[in-house]
Amino acid sequence: GKHRIVIPCLGHFKEEYEKVSKLYMNNKIQTTKYTLLNFLPRNLFEQFHRFANLYFLFLVILNWVPLVEAFQKEIAMLPLVVVLIIIAVKDGLEDYSKYKMDKQINNLLTKVYSR
């Protein structure tokens, strides 16, 4: 069968560890959905999969048509923008707490069984 090489990450084995560890996948836990680069587009994509948000977006777009305009354009956008911001902040805070928990779990000391 195949054998696995385990090299401790100690000072004098550091070069060997870095060379060998590139060959294997790491076992870090990542439960977060977002990164700093994809937060806004991915969050908006997820929010507009909700029917209520699509409905209010339709009303905002419809209000920009001069023939159908019921009230001021900016006031029609306000409820949708407020809801989108509140949900984005909530999702961002939840994802940040997941990031902190992942970081804490990934930095735990573990015991390795050795015969």
CSV table of C-alpha atoms in Angstrom, one decimal:
chain,number,residue,atom,x,y,z
A,1,GLY,CA,0.0,0.0,0.0
A,2,LYS,CA,0.9,3.7,0.1
A,3,HIS,CA,2.8,5.2,2.9
A,4,ARG,CA,2.4,8.6,4.3
A,5,ILE,CA,5.4,10.7,5.3
A,6,VAL,CA,4.8,12.8,8.4
A,7,ILE,CA,7.5,15.4,9.2
A,8,PRO,CA,7.1,17.6,12.3
A,9,CYS,CA,7.0,21.3,11.8
A,10,LEU,CA,10.0,22.0,13.9
A,11,GLY,CA,12.8,24.5,13.4
A,12,HIS,CA,15.5,22.3,12.0
A,13,PHE,CA,13.0,20.3,9.8
A,14,LYS,CA,11.3,23.4,8.4
A,15,GLU,CA,12.8,23.1,4.9
A,16,GLU,CA,11.8,19.4,4.6
A,17,TYR,CA,8.3,20.2,6.0
A,18,GLU,CA,7.7,23.0,3.4
A,19,LYS,CA,8.9,20.8,0.6
A,20,VAL,CA,6.8,17.7,1.5
A,21,SER,CA,3.7,19.6,2.7
A,22,LYS,CA,3.1,21.0,-0.8
A,23,LEU,CA,2.3,17.5,-2.0
A,24,TYR,CA,-0.7,17.0,0.3
A,25,MET,CA,-4.0,18.8,0.8
A,26,ASN,CA,-4.4,20.7,4.0
A,27,ASN,CA,-7.2,19.8,6.4
A,28,LYS,CA,-8.4,23.3,7.3
A,29,ILE,CA,-12.0,23.9,7.9
A,30,GLN,CA,-13.7,26.7,6.0
A,31,THR,CA,-17.5,27.3,6.5
A,32,THR,CA,-17.6,30.9,5.2
A,33,LYS,CA,-19.5,31.7,2.1
A,34,TYR,CA,-17.9,35.1,1.2
A,35,THR,CA,-14.6,36.7,0.7
A,36,LEU,CA,-13.9,40.4,0.7
A,37,LEU,CA,-13.9,40.3,-3.2
A,38,ASN,CA,-17.1,38.4,-3.8
A,39,PHE,CA,-19.2,39.6,-0.8
A,40,LEU,CA,-21.2,42.3,-2.6
A,41,PRO,CA,-22.0,40.5,-5.9
A,42,ARG,CA,-22.7,37.1,-4.3
A,43,ASN,CA,-24.8,38.6,-1.5
A,44,LEU,CA,-26.9,40.6,-4.1
A,45,PHE,CA,-27.3,37.5,-6.2
A,46,GLU,CA,-28.6,35.5,-3.2
A,47,GLN,CA,-30.9,38.3,-2.1
A,48,PHE,CA,-32.5,38.7,-5.5
A,49,HIS,CA,-33.4,35.0,-5.5
A,50,ARG,CA,-36.0,35.9,-3.0
A,51,PHE,CA,-39.4,36.6,-4.5
A,52,ALA,CA,-40.1,39.6,-2.3
A,53,ASN,CA,-36.9,41.4,-3.3
A,54,LEU,CA,-37.6,40.8,-7.0
A,55,TYR,CA,-41.2,42.2,-6.5
A,56,PHE,CA,-39.9,45.4,-4.9
A,57,LEU,CA,-37.2,45.7,-7.6
A,58,PHE,CA,-40.0,45.4,-10.2
A,59,LEU,CA,-41.9,48.2,-8.5
A,60,VAL,CA,-38.8,50.4,-8.4
A,61,ILE,CA,-38.1,49.8,-12.1
A,62,LEU,CA,-41.8,50.4,-13.0
A,63,ASN,CA,-41.8,53.6,-11.0
A,64,TRP,CA,-38.9,54.9,-13.2
A,65,VAL,CA,-41.2,54.7,-16.3
A,66,PRO,CA,-42.7,58.3,-16.6
A,67,LEU,CA,-46.1,57.0,-17.7
A,68,VAL,CA,-46.6,54.7,-14.7
A,69,GLU,CA,-44.8,56.8,-12.1
A,70,ALA,CA,-46.9,56.7,-8.9
A,71,PHE,CA,-44.7,58.7,-6.6
A,72,GLN,CA,-41.1,60.0,-6.4
A,73,LYS,CA,-38.5,57.6,-7.8
A,74,GLU,CA,-36.2,57.9,-4.8
A,75,ILE,CA,-38.9,57.1,-2.3
A,76,ALA,CA,-39.8,54.0,-4.2
A,77,MET,CA,-36.2,52.8,-3.9
A,78,LEU,CA,-35.9,53.4,-0.2
A,79,PRO,CA,-37.6,50.3,1.2
A,80,LEU,CA,-35.7,48.0,-1.1
A,81,VAL,CA,-32.3,49.6,-0.4
A,82,VAL,CA,-32.9,49.6,3.4
A,83,VAL,CA,-33.9,45.9,3.3
A,84,LEU,CA,-30.9,45.0,1.1
A,85,ILE,CA,-28.5,46.8,3.4
A,86,ILE,CA,-29.9,45.3,6.6
A,87,ILE,CA,-29.7,41.7,5.2
A,88,ALA,CA,-26.2,42.3,3.8
A,89,VAL,CA,-25.0,43.6,7.2
A,90,LYS,CA,-26.6,40.5,8.9
A,91,ASP,CA,-25.0,38.1,6.4
A,92,GLY,CA,-21.6,39.8,6.7
A,93,LEU,CA,-21.7,39.6,10.5
A,94,GLU,CA,-22.7,35.9,10.4
A,95,ASP,CA,-20.0,35.1,7.9
A,96,TYR,CA,-17.4,37.0,10.0
A,97,SER,CA,-18.3,35.0,13.1
A,98,LYS,CA,-18.0,31.8,11.1
A,99,TYR,CA,-14.5,33.0,9.9
A,100,LYS,CA,-13.5,33.6,13.5
A,101,MET,CA,-14.7,30.2,14.6
A,102,ASP,CA,-13.0,28.5,11.7
A,103,LYS,CA,-9.7,30.3,12.6
A,104,GLN,CA,-10.1,29.2,16.2
A,105,ILE,CA,-10.7,25.5,15.3
A,106,ASN,CA,-7.9,25.4,12.7
A,107,ASN,CA,-5.4,26.7,15.3
A,108,LEU,CA,-6.3,24.1,18.0
A,109,LEU,CA,-3.5,21.8,19.2
A,110,THR,CA,-4.1,18.1,18.4
A,111,LYS,CA,-2.7,14.9,19.6
A,112,VAL,CA,-1.2,12.4,17.2
A,113,TYR,CA,-1.2,8.8,18.0
A,114,SER,CA,2.2,7.2,17.6
A,115,ARG,CA,3.1,3.6,18.3
